[in-house]
Every structure is written in structure tokens, then in C-alpha cells.
CSV table of C-alpha atoms in Angstrom, one decimal:
chain,number,residue,atom,x,y,z
A,1,MET,CA,10.8,-30.6,-22.0
A,2,PRO,CA,10.1,-34.5,-22.1
A,3,GLN,CA,12.4,-35.6,-25.4
A,4,HIS,CA,9.9,-38.2,-26.3
A,5,PRO,CA,7.0,-37.7,-28.9
A,6,ALA,CA,4.5,-35.0,-27.6
A,7,PRO,CA,1.4,-36.2,-25.7
A,8,PRO,CA,-2.3,-35.5,-27.1
A,9,ALA,CA,-2.3,-32.2,-25.1
A,10,PRO,CA,0.5,-30.3,-26.9
A,11,PRO,CA,3.1,-27.8,-25.1
A,12,HIS,CA,2.6,-24.0,-25.4
A,13,PRO,CA,4.1,-23.4,-28.6
A,14,SER,CA,6.7,-20.7,-27.5
A,15,GLU,CA,8.1,-23.6,-25.3
A,16,THR,CA,11.6,-25.2,-26.7
A,17,THR,CA,14.4,-26.8,-25.8
A,18,ASP,CA,18.2,-26.2,-26.8
A,19,ALA,CA,18.4,-29.7,-27.2
A,20,ALA,CA,15.7,-30.4,-29.8
A,21,PRO,CA,13.4,-27.6,-30.6
A,22,ASP,CA,10.2,-29.3,-31.9
A,23,ALA,CA,8.3,-28.0,-34.8
A,24,ALA,CA,5.6,-25.8,-32.9
A,25,ALA,CA,8.4,-23.7,-31.7
A,26,ASP,CA,10.0,-23.4,-34.6
A,27,ARG,CA,6.8,-21.9,-35.9
A,28,TYR,CA,6.6,-19.9,-32.8
A,29,ALA,CA,9.6,-18.5,-33.1
A,30,ARG,CA,9.2,-17.5,-36.8
A,31,LYS,CA,5.8,-15.8,-35.7
A,32,ALA,CA,7.4,-13.9,-32.8
A,33,VAL,CA,10.3,-12.5,-35.3
A,34,VAL,CA,7.8,-11.6,-38.1
A,35,ALA,CA,5.1,-9.6,-35.3
A,36,SER,CA,8.7,-8.1,-33.8
A,37,ALA,CA,10.5,-7.2,-37.2
A,38,VAL,CA,6.9,-6.0,-38.2
A,39,GLY,CA,6.8,-3.0,-35.7
A,40,TYR,CA,10.5,-2.2,-35.6
A,41,GLY,CA,9.9,-1.5,-39.7
A,42,LEU,CA,7.3,0.6,-39.1
A,43,GLU,CA,9.5,2.7,-36.8
A,44,GLY,CA,12.2,3.0,-39.6
A,45,PHE,CA,9.7,3.9,-42.1
A,46,ASP,CA,7.8,6.4,-40.4
A,47,LEU,CA,11.3,8.4,-39.2
A,48,LEU,CA,13.0,8.2,-42.4
A,49,ILE,CA,9.6,9.6,-44.5
A,50,LEU,CA,9.5,12.3,-42.0
A,51,SER,CA,13.1,13.3,-43.2
A,52,PHE,CA,12.1,12.9,-46.7
A,53,ALA,CA,8.9,14.9,-46.6
A,54,LEU,CA,10.3,17.7,-44.1
A,55,SER,CA,10.6,20.0,-46.8
A,56,ALA,CA,7.0,19.3,-48.6
A,57,VAL,CA,5.3,19.7,-45.1
A,58,THR,CA,7.3,22.9,-44.2
A,59,ALA,CA,6.2,24.5,-47.2
A,60,GLY,CA,2.6,22.8,-47.0
A,61,LEU,CA,2.1,24.0,-43.4
A,62,HIS,CA,3.7,27.4,-43.3
A,63,LEU,CA,6.0,26.1,-40.8
A,64,THR,CA,8.9,27.9,-39.4
A,65,SER,CA,12.3,26.6,-39.5
A,66,THR,CA,12.6,26.3,-35.9
A,67,GLN,CA,8.8,24.2,-36.3
A,68,ALA,CA,10.1,22.2,-38.6
A,69,GLY,CA,13.6,21.3,-37.0
A,70,SER,CA,11.5,20.5,-33.4
A,71,LEU,CA,9.3,17.5,-35.4
A,72,THR,CA,11.9,14.8,-35.2
A,73,THR,CA,12.9,16.0,-31.8
A,74,LEU,CA,9.3,15.5,-30.4
A,75,THR,CA,9.2,12.1,-32.4
A,76,LEU,CA,12.1,10.9,-30.4
A,77,ILE,CA,10.9,12.6,-27.1
A,78,GLY,CA,7.4,10.3,-27.5
A,79,CYS,CA,9.7,7.5,-28.3
A,80,VAL,CA,11.4,8.0,-24.8
A,81,ALA,CA,7.9,8.2,-23.0
A,82,GLY,CA,6.2,5.4,-25.1
A,83,GLY,CA,9.5,3.1,-24.2
A,84,LEU,CA,9.3,3.6,-20.7
A,85,LEU,CA,5.2,2.9,-20.6
A,86,PHE,CA,4.9,0.3,-22.9
A,87,GLY,CA,7.8,-1.7,-21.6
A,88,MET,CA,6.4,-1.3,-18.1
A,89,LEU,CA,3.0,-2.7,-19.8
A,90,SER,CA,4.5,-5.3,-21.4
A,91,ASP,CA,6.4,-6.8,-18.2
A,92,ARG,CA,3.0,-6.5,-16.7
A,93,LEU,CA,0.6,-7.5,-18.9
A,94,GLY,CA,2.3,-9.4,-21.7
A,95,ARG,CA,4.3,-9.1,-25.1
A,96,ILE,CA,2.0,-9.4,-27.7
A,97,ARG,CA,-1.3,-7.5,-26.2
A,98,VAL,CA,0.9,-4.5,-26.0
A,99,LEU,CA,3.2,-4.8,-28.7
A,100,SER,CA,-0.4,-4.8,-30.4
A,101,TRP,CA,-1.2,-1.8,-28.9
A,102,SER,CA,2.1,0.2,-29.3
A,103,ILE,CA,1.7,-0.8,-33.3
A,104,VAL,CA,-1.9,0.8,-33.5
A,105,LEU,CA,-1.3,3.8,-31.6
A,106,PHE,CA,1.7,4.3,-34.0
A,107,ALA,CA,-0.4,3.7,-37.1
A,108,VAL,CA,-3.3,5.8,-36.3
A,109,PHE,CA,-1.4,8.7,-35.6
A,110,THR,CA,1.1,8.2,-38.4
A,111,GLY,CA,-2.0,8.3,-40.4
A,112,ALA,CA,-3.7,11.2,-38.6
A,113,THR,CA,0.0,13.3,-39.4
A,114,ALA,CA,-1.8,13.2,-43.1
A,115,LEU,CA,-4.5,15.2,-41.7
A,116,ALA,CA,-2.7,17.7,-39.8
A,117,GLN,CA,-3.6,21.2,-40.4
A,118,ASP,CA,-1.4,23.2,-38.7
A,119,PHE,CA,1.8,23.0,-36.5
A,120,PRO,CA,-0.3,22.1,-32.7
A,121,GLN,CA,-1.9,19.2,-34.5
A,122,LEU,CA,1.1,18.0,-36.3
A,123,ALA,CA,3.6,18.4,-33.2
A,124,ALA,CA,0.6,16.5,-31.0
A,125,PHE,CA,0.3,13.7,-33.7
A,126,ARG,CA,3.9,13.0,-34.1
A,127,PHE,CA,4.5,12.9,-30.1
A,128,LEU,CA,1.8,10.5,-30.1
A,129,ALA,CA,3.2,8.5,-32.9
A,130,GLY,CA,6.5,8.7,-31.3
A,131,MET,CA,4.8,6.9,-28.3
A,132,GLY,CA,3.9,3.9,-30.2
A,133,ILE,CA,7.5,3.9,-31.7
A,134,GLY,CA,8.9,3.8,-28.5
A,135,GLY,CA,7.3,0.7,-27.2
A,136,GLU,CA,7.8,-1.5,-30.5
A,137,PHE,CA,11.6,-2.3,-30.3
A,138,GLY,CA,12.2,-3.6,-26.7
A,139,ILE,CA,9.0,-5.2,-26.7
A,140,GLY,CA,9.9,-6.9,-29.9
A,141,MET,CA,13.1,-7.7,-28.9
A,142,ALA,CA,12.1,-9.2,-25.7
A,143,LEU,CA,9.4,-11.1,-27.6
A,144,ALA,CA,12.2,-12.7,-29.8
A,145,ALA,CA,15.0,-13.6,-27.4
A,146,GLU,CA,12.5,-15.5,-25.2
A,147,ALA,CA,11.0,-17.4,-28.0
A,148,PHE,CA,14.2,-18.5,-29.9
A,149,PRO,CA,17.2,-21.1,-28.0
A,150,SER,CA,19.8,-19.6,-26.2
A,151,ARG,CA,22.2,-20.9,-28.9
A,152,LYS,CA,20.2,-19.0,-31.6
A,153,ARG,CA,19.3,-16.0,-29.5
A,154,ALA,CA,21.1,-13.4,-31.2
A,155,ARG,CA,20.4,-14.6,-34.5
A,156,GLY,CA,16.6,-14.1,-33.7
A,157,THR,CA,17.1,-10.6,-32.0
A,158,SER,CA,18.9,-9.7,-35.3
A,159,TYR,CA,16.3,-10.5,-37.7
A,160,VAL,CA,14.1,-8.2,-36.1
A,161,GLY,CA,16.8,-5.8,-36.7
A,162,LEU,CA,16.4,-6.3,-40.1
A,163,GLY,CA,12.9,-5.1,-39.6
A,164,TRP,CA,14.4,-1.7,-39.4
A,165,GLN,CA,16.5,-2.0,-42.8
A,166,ALA,CA,13.3,-2.9,-44.8
A,167,GLY,CA,11.3,0.0,-43.3
A,168,VAL,CA,14.3,2.6,-44.5
A,169,LEU,CA,15.1,1.1,-47.3
A,170,ALA,CA,11.3,1.0,-48.5
A,171,ALA,CA,11.0,4.7,-47.3
A,172,ALA,CA,13.8,5.6,-49.5
A,173,LEU,CA,12.4,3.8,-52.1
A,174,VAL,CA,8.8,5.5,-52.1
A,175,SER,CA,9.1,8.7,-50.9
A,176,ALA,CA,10.4,10.7,-53.8
A,177,PRO,CA,7.8,9.2,-56.0
A,178,VAL,CA,4.8,9.2,-54.1
A,179,ILE,CA,5.7,13.2,-53.0
A,180,ASN,CA,6.3,14.1,-56.6
A,181,ALA,CA,2.6,12.1,-57.3
A,182,TRP,CA,0.5,12.7,-54.6
A,183,GLY,CA,2.1,15.3,-52.0
A,184,TRP,CA,3.6,14.6,-48.5
A,185,ARG,CA,0.2,13.8,-46.8
A,186,ALA,CA,-0.1,10.3,-49.2
A,187,LEU,CA,3.1,9.3,-47.7
A,188,PHE,CA,2.0,9.6,-43.9
A,189,ALA,CA,-2.0,8.0,-45.1
A,190,LEU,CA,0.1,4.9,-45.5
A,191,GLY,CA,0.7,4.3,-41.8
A,192,VAL,CA,-2.6,3.6,-41.2
A,193,VAL,CA,-2.1,-0.2,-42.9
A,194,PRO,CA,0.1,-1.5,-40.3
A,195,ALA,CA,-3.2,-1.6,-38.0
A,196,LEU,CA,-4.5,-4.6,-39.3
A,197,ALA,CA,-1.5,-6.4,-39.4
A,198,ALA,CA,-1.1,-5.9,-35.5
A,199,PHE,CA,-4.7,-7.2,-35.1
A,200,LEU,CA,-3.7,-10.3,-37.0
A,201,PHE,CA,-0.8,-10.9,-35.6
A,202,ARG,CA,-2.2,-10.6,-32.0
A,203,ARG,CA,-5.1,-13.3,-32.9
A,204,THR,CA,-2.5,-16.0,-33.9
A,205,MET,CA,-0.1,-15.7,-31.1
A,206,ARG,CA,0.4,-16.5,-27.5
A,207,GLU,CA,2.9,-15.1,-25.1
A,208,PRO,CA,6.3,-16.7,-24.8
A,209,ALA,CA,6.8,-19.5,-22.4
A,210,ALA,CA,9.4,-17.5,-20.5
A,211,PHE,CA,6.8,-14.9,-19.6
A,212,THR,CA,3.9,-17.0,-18.9
A,213,ALA,CA,6.0,-18.9,-16.6
A,214,ALA,CA,7.3,-15.6,-14.8
A,215,ALA,CA,3.6,-14.3,-14.5
A,216,GLY,CA,2.6,-17.5,-12.8
A,217,ARG,CA,5.3,-16.9,-10.1
A,218,ALA,CA,5.0,-14.6,-7.1
A,219,ARG,CA,5.2,-10.8,-8.2
A,220,PRO,CA,9.2,-10.0,-7.6
A,221,ALA,CA,9.7,-7.2,-4.8
A,222,THR,CA,12.1,-4.9,-7.0
A,223,ALA,CA,10.1,-3.0,-9.7
A,224,PRO,CA,11.2,-3.0,-13.1
A,225,LEU,CA,12.8,0.2,-13.6
A,226,ARG,CA,14.4,-0.6,-10.3
A,227,SER,CA,15.8,-3.5,-11.6
A,228,LEU,CA,18.1,-1.5,-13.7
A,229,VAL,CA,20.2,-0.3,-10.7
A,230,ALA,CA,19.4,-2.7,-7.9
A,231,THR,CA,22.6,-4.1,-8.2
A,232,PRO,CA,26.4,-2.5,-8.4
A,233,ALA,CA,26.6,-5.4,-11.1
A,234,ALA,CA,22.8,-3.8,-12.6
A,235,ARG,CA,24.3,-0.5,-12.3
A,236,ARG,CA,27.6,-1.1,-14.3
A,237,ALA,CA,25.9,-3.1,-16.9
A,238,THR,CA,23.1,-0.6,-17.5
A,239,LEU,CA,25.5,2.2,-17.6
A,240,GLY,CA,27.7,0.6,-20.4
A,241,VAL,CA,24.8,-0.4,-22.4
A,242,LEU,CA,23.4,3.3,-22.2
A,243,VAL,CA,26.7,3.9,-24.0
A,244,LEU,CA,26.3,1.7,-26.3
A,245,THR,CA,22.6,2.7,-27.4
A,246,SER,CA,23.8,6.5,-27.1
A,247,VAL,CA,26.9,6.2,-29.9
A,248,GLN,CA,25.1,3.7,-32.0
A,249,ASN,CA,22.0,6.1,-32.4
A,250,PHE,CA,24.7,9.1,-32.6
A,251,GLY,CA,26.6,7.6,-35.5
A,252,TYR,CA,23.0,6.3,-37.3
A,253,TYR,CA,21.2,9.5,-36.7
A,254,GLY,CA,24.0,11.6,-37.6
A,255,LEU,CA,25.1,9.5,-40.9
A,256,MET,CA,21.8,9.1,-42.4
A,257,THR,CA,20.1,12.3,-41.5
A,258,TRP,CA,22.6,14.7,-42.0
A,259,LEU,CA,24.8,13.0,-44.9
A,260,PRO,CA,22.2,12.9,-47.3
A,261,SER,CA,22.1,16.9,-46.8
A,262,TYR,CA,25.9,16.7,-47.0
A,263,LEU,CA,26.1,14.9,-50.5
A,264,SER,CA,23.0,16.8,-52.0
A,265,GLN,CA,25.1,20.0,-51.4
A,266,GLN,CA,28.5,18.7,-51.9
A,267,PHE,CA,28.0,16.6,-55.1
A,268,GLY,CA,24.6,18.2,-56.3
A,269,TYR,CA,22.5,14.7,-55.5
A,270,SER,CA,19.0,15.3,-56.0
A,271,LEU,CA,16.5,13.3,-53.5
A,272,THR,CA,16.3,10.3,-55.5
A,273,LYS,CA,20.2,10.4,-55.8
A,274,SER,CA,20.2,10.7,-52.0
A,275,GLY,CA,17.5,8.0,-51.4
A,276,ALA,CA,19.6,5.7,-53.5
A,277,TRP,CA,22.6,6.2,-51.5
A,278,THR,CA,20.5,5.9,-48.2
A,279,ALA,CA,19.2,2.3,-50.1
A,280,VAL,CA,22.4,1.2,-50.7
A,281,THR,CA,23.7,2.2,-47.5
A,282,VAL,CA,21.1,-0.1,-45.6
A,283,LEU,CA,21.3,-2.6,-47.5
A,284,GLY,CA,24.9,-2.4,-46.3
A,285,MET,CA,23.6,-2.5,-42.5
A,286,ALA,CA,21.4,-5.5,-43.1
A,287,CYS,CA,24.2,-7.2,-44.3
A,288,GLY,CA,26.2,-6.2,-41.2
A,289,ILE,CA,23.0,-7.0,-38.7
A,290,LEU,CA,23.0,-10.8,-40.0
A,291,ALA,CA,26.5,-11.1,-39.6
A,292,PHE,CA,26.4,-9.9,-35.9
A,293,GLY,CA,24.1,-12.4,-35.2
A,294,HIS,CA,25.6,-15.0,-36.2
A,295,LEU,CA,29.4,-14.0,-34.6
A,296,ALA,CA,27.6,-13.3,-31.7
A,297,ASP,CA,26.1,-16.8,-31.4
A,298,ARG,CA,29.4,-18.4,-32.3
A,299,ILE,CA,32.4,-16.2,-30.5
A,300,GLY,CA,30.4,-14.3,-27.9
A,301,ARG,CA,28.5,-11.0,-27.4
A,302,ARG,CA,31.9,-8.8,-26.4
A,303,PRO,CA,34.3,-10.2,-28.9
A,304,THR,CA,31.5,-9.3,-31.8
A,305,PHE,CA,30.9,-5.9,-30.6
A,306,TRP,CA,34.5,-5.0,-30.4
A,307,LEU,CA,35.3,-6.2,-33.6
A,308,PHE,CA,32.3,-4.5,-35.1
A,309,GLN,CA,32.9,-1.1,-33.1
A,310,ALA,CA,36.7,-1.4,-34.4
A,311,GLY,CA,35.3,-1.7,-38.2
A,312,ALA,CA,32.9,1.4,-37.2
A,313,VAL,CA,35.8,3.4,-36.6
A,314,VAL,CA,38.1,2.5,-39.5
A,315,THR,CA,35.5,2.4,-42.3
A,316,VAL,CA,33.8,6.2,-40.8
A,317,LEU,CA,37.2,7.3,-41.3
A,318,ALA,CA,38.0,6.1,-44.6
A,319,TYR,CA,34.6,7.4,-45.5
A,320,ALA,CA,35.8,11.0,-44.9
A,321,THR,CA,38.6,10.4,-47.7
A,322,LEU,CA,36.0,9.4,-50.6
A,323,THR,CA,35.2,11.8,-53.1
A,324,THR,CA,33.6,10.1,-56.4
A,325,PRO,CA,29.8,9.3,-56.3
A,326,VAL,CA,30.8,5.3,-57.1
A,327,ALA,CA,33.1,5.7,-54.0
A,328,LEU,CA,30.3,7.2,-51.6
A,329,LEU,CA,27.9,4.4,-52.6
A,330,ILE,CA,30.4,1.2,-52.1
A,331,GLY,CA,32.1,2.9,-49.2
A,332,GLY,CA,28.4,3.8,-47.9
A,333,ALA,CA,27.4,0.2,-48.0
A,334,VAL,CA,30.8,-1.1,-45.7
A,335,MET,CA,30.4,1.7,-43.2
A,336,GLY,CA,26.5,1.1,-42.8
A,337,ALA,CA,27.7,-2.7,-41.9
A,338,PHE,CA,30.1,-1.9,-39.1
A,339,VAL,CA,27.8,1.5,-37.9
A,340,ASN,CA,24.8,0.0,-37.7
A,341,GLY,CA,25.2,-4.2,-37.6
A,342,MET,CA,25.6,-4.0,-33.6
A,343,THR,CA,21.9,-3.5,-33.8
A,344,GLY,CA,21.8,-6.6,-34.3
A,345,GLY,CA,23.5,-7.7,-30.7
A,346,TYR,CA,21.5,-5.4,-28.8
A,347,GLY,CA,18.6,-7.7,-28.1
A,348,ALA,CA,19.7,-10.6,-26.9
A,349,LEU,CA,22.6,-8.5,-24.7
A,350,ILE,CA,19.9,-6.6,-22.9
A,351,ALA,CA,17.6,-9.7,-22.7
A,352,GLU,CA,20.4,-12.3,-21.2
A,353,LEU,CA,21.7,-8.8,-18.5
A,354,TYR,CA,18.0,-8.4,-16.7
A,355,PRO,CA,15.2,-10.8,-15.6
A,356,THR,CA,12.2,-11.7,-17.3
A,357,HIS,CA,9.9,-9.4,-15.3
A,358,ALA,CA,12.0,-6.3,-16.1
A,359,ARG,CA,13.2,-7.1,-19.7
A,360,ALA,CA,11.2,-5.2,-21.8
A,361,THR,CA,11.2,-2.3,-19.6
A,362,ALA,CA,14.9,-2.6,-19.7
A,363,GLN,CA,14.9,-3.3,-23.8
A,364,ASN,CA,12.4,-0.3,-24.1
A,365,VAL,CA,14.1,2.0,-21.7
A,366,LEU,CA,18.1,1.9,-22.9
A,367,PHE,CA,17.3,2.1,-26.2
A,368,ASN,CA,15.2,4.7,-26.4
A,369,LEU,CA,17.2,6.9,-23.6
A,370,GLY,CA,20.0,6.3,-26.2
A,371,ARG,CA,17.9,7.0,-29.1
A,372,GLY,CA,17.1,10.6,-27.3
A,373,VAL,CA,21.1,11.2,-27.3
A,374,GLY,CA,21.1,10.4,-30.9
A,375,GLY,CA,18.7,12.8,-31.6
A,376,PHE,CA,21.2,15.5,-31.1
A,377,ALA,CA,23.4,14.0,-33.8
A,378,PRO,CA,22.3,15.5,-36.8
A,379,LEU,CA,22.7,19.1,-35.0
A,380,ILE,CA,26.0,18.6,-33.5
A,381,VAL,CA,27.7,16.9,-36.5
A,382,ALA,CA,26.0,20.1,-39.0
A,383,LEU,CA,27.6,22.4,-36.0
A,384,VAL,CA,30.9,20.6,-36.2
A,385,ALA,CA,31.0,20.4,-40.0
A,386,GLY,CA,30.1,23.7,-40.5
A,387,SER,CA,32.8,25.2,-38.1
A,388,PHE,CA,35.6,22.6,-38.8
A,389,GLY,CA,34.7,20.8,-41.9
A,390,PHE,CA,33.6,17.5,-43.3
A,391,GLN,CA,36.2,15.5,-42.2
A,392,LYS,CA,36.2,16.9,-38.3
A,393,ALA,CA,32.7,15.9,-37.8
A,394,ILE,CA,33.5,12.3,-39.5
A,395,GLY,CA,36.2,11.9,-37.0
A,396,LEU,CA,33.9,13.1,-33.8
A,397,LEU,CA,32.1,10.1,-34.9
A,398,ALA,CA,35.4,7.8,-34.7
A,399,VAL,CA,36.0,9.0,-31.1
A,400,LEU,CA,33.0,8.2,-30.2
A,401,TYR,CA,33.1,4.2,-31.4
A,402,VAL,CA,36.5,4.2,-29.4
A,403,LEU,CA,34.5,5.4,-26.0
A,404,ASP,CA,32.1,2.2,-27.6
A,405,MET,CA,34.6,-0.2,-27.2
A,406,ALA,CA,35.8,1.0,-23.8
A,407,ALA,CA,32.2,0.5,-22.1
A,408,MET,CA,32.2,-3.3,-23.2
A,409,PHE,CA,34.2,-3.6,-19.9
A,410,LEU,CA,31.1,-2.9,-17.9
A,411,ILE,CA,29.2,-5.3,-19.4
A,412,PRO,CA,29.4,-9.0,-18.5
A,413,GLU,CA,29.4,-11.6,-21.1
A,414,ARG,CA,26.7,-14.2,-21.1
A,415,LYS,CA,26.7,-15.8,-24.3
A,416,GLY,CA,24.1,-18.8,-24.2
A,417,ALA,CA,23.0,-17.9,-20.7
A,418,ALA,CA,19.5,-19.1,-19.6
A,419,LEU,CA,16.9,-16.5,-19.0
A,420,ASP,CA,15.9,-15.5,-15.7
């Protein structure tokens, strides 16, 4: 891009140069982050309100314990299917267009959940909402990575990661009051609102320059999904990222889904108090995500992942020794910063490992497969805790983060690399 003032016909607003990003590019990057963070925030809101509303839904629709327990699993299976479908569509048709589709699909069927009259309807709506959820992470991360200059790429994707925390925080704060005042159906009816946001973002944005440039070239011989395993280096990186996303999601769902129930049973926390614990923990996670993005841009992806993985091992083990409510609140925030701070780095890490024609596919497939593995965490952690006690369950999570550290050797360091 020329360094003199822009000619009368301005460049595409997503075009940037690392040396001197112009005002239009900065505005585009900010809008890309907002659009992506909104989508990712909807995921966090939806999955957590399901957790908070599950007992009310079970009573209202007379579900069996098996049916109630399957709802989160069905949502996560939908996430995997939607991640694959929308990721490939995004690499073929465009980030903005397909992100809008996924948000609308999510919004419609989250709202439809409020109208469900029996388990088959509820199961279908949760699966379809999950498909919409599955598309949002990878497309949003690819969009942010392509919109930000390379020296700020991890920061850009970490801002998207904050969207999830905002959605979870909103769910923690509003679930109990809404359920108590209007019932569980009102909580899911809120999911209709984001469809309007998706429409507005679609009208005010264009595709990032990296995507439009790739779209103008001849179609690559390697299909997007095939690109994940096309070479030995790609296979090693894909395996490494799968371990990272699986451990991160396992730890996240194990802690956020199971710990509120544990706190309620062990210390007599009510739903509201468990919501307060969730809110404090989520704020800690948000601080960790921000710190991760800045550190990854300064010292590199691999050192930052190792730092946070080691921190997760230490803080998870330390948490098992806490016994007072105040210590559990503060400890939850510190533990959350390390356990979930790594979410801020996946978007940049994966974006730098795969070419533009496969980037959203890679983001969606690898993260949602990890999310599928993580979906078993509440069951496994509860079984271990029930058989061997709380400290053994926490120890299991700590061991997984050691495995996470070893997986980083499979992934090359590509800090600041130009996107292919």
C-alpha cells in the first residue's frame, strides 16, 4: 500500500499496513472485533443460561434426568456440525455473510427454545441453536485475525475472546432474576434480540482484504478440510492444536459447569451466590484473556501459552485447598485468569498456521472438536469427585494442563507472520 495520502478512490477499508495503519483500517478492525465478539458472546450467554435454567426446564417439561442431561450434549454436537458447515461456507462465500447466517440461526432457535412443549421439540431446537453457535467462534476469529495488523493480531483475537466472557457474565447476572420473575421461557426469549444486531453488522461491513485477495486467485487444489492434514507439518500442528483446545474446553466446562453445583452442595450457596461466584471468576478470565493477547504479541505465542499453562497447573491445585467463601471467590478469579486466559490466543495461533482459503474451517473444526471433548468434562469430573473426592478431581485437571504444555512442541512459533 502506498505511504502517501490516499487517492480520491479510497482503498478497501480492511486493508492495513503494519508500518502505518490508516484510520479506515482502524475503524474496520474495531467493527470486525465488535461483530465477532457479539457472536461469540451469544455462545457464552446461551450455554450458561441453559445450565442455570436446567432445573426449571426439567420441572416445566417433566423431563427425565437422562433427557435433561442430554441437552448440553445435543447443543455441543450441534456446535461441531455447525463449526464444520459454517467454517467451510465462510472460506468459500465470505466471513461477514456467513457470520450473519450463523448468528441468525442461533438467535431464531434459541428464541424457539422458549416455545418448546416437549422433549423432542426442545432437543431439535437445542441442536439447531448449537449449529449456529458452532459457526461463530471460527469465523469471528478468522475475521479479527485478518483485520488486524500482524503486530497486534493476538490482541485483536483476544478482544473477540472477551465477547464470550461478557455473554457468560450477562447470563450469570440475569438468569436468577429472570427465572424468578418470569420463568425459564423468558430467559430463552432474549435470544431473539441478536438477529437485529447481525442484520445491522452485515449492512455496514465488507470482507477483509486477506479474504478478497484470496478469493480473486485461482481456487487452491487442496480443499479447506484437507489442508489441516495435507503435510507432516500441518498434521503435527493440527494434533497440537487439538490437544490445546480439548484441554482448554475440558478445564473450562469442568470448572464452570460442575463447580457451581459443588459450591452449592458443599457450602450451601444458593443459585444467586453461585451466580456471584461465576461473575467473579469470569472477570478473572477476562483479565487473563487481555493479558494473554498483549503478552503473545510481545514475547511470542509459545512462551505465553507455557506461562499460562503452568499458571493453570499451580492455581488449579491451590484452589483445591481453599475452604472459605471469600477465598473461593478470589481464588476463582485468579484460577480463571490462567485456565481461560489462553482463549485469547487461539484465534491468532490458528490463523497463522493455516492458509486463508482454510482459515475459518481450521478455526471452527479444531475449536469445536475440542469443545466436543470438553463436553464430557462435567460427567468425568463429577464421577472422579464422587469416587475419589474433590481434590482428586482437581488433580485430574492439573495433569491435563501438563499435557497441554507438551503439545506446544508440535506447534511452530509464527508470531507476527504474514497470513498466507
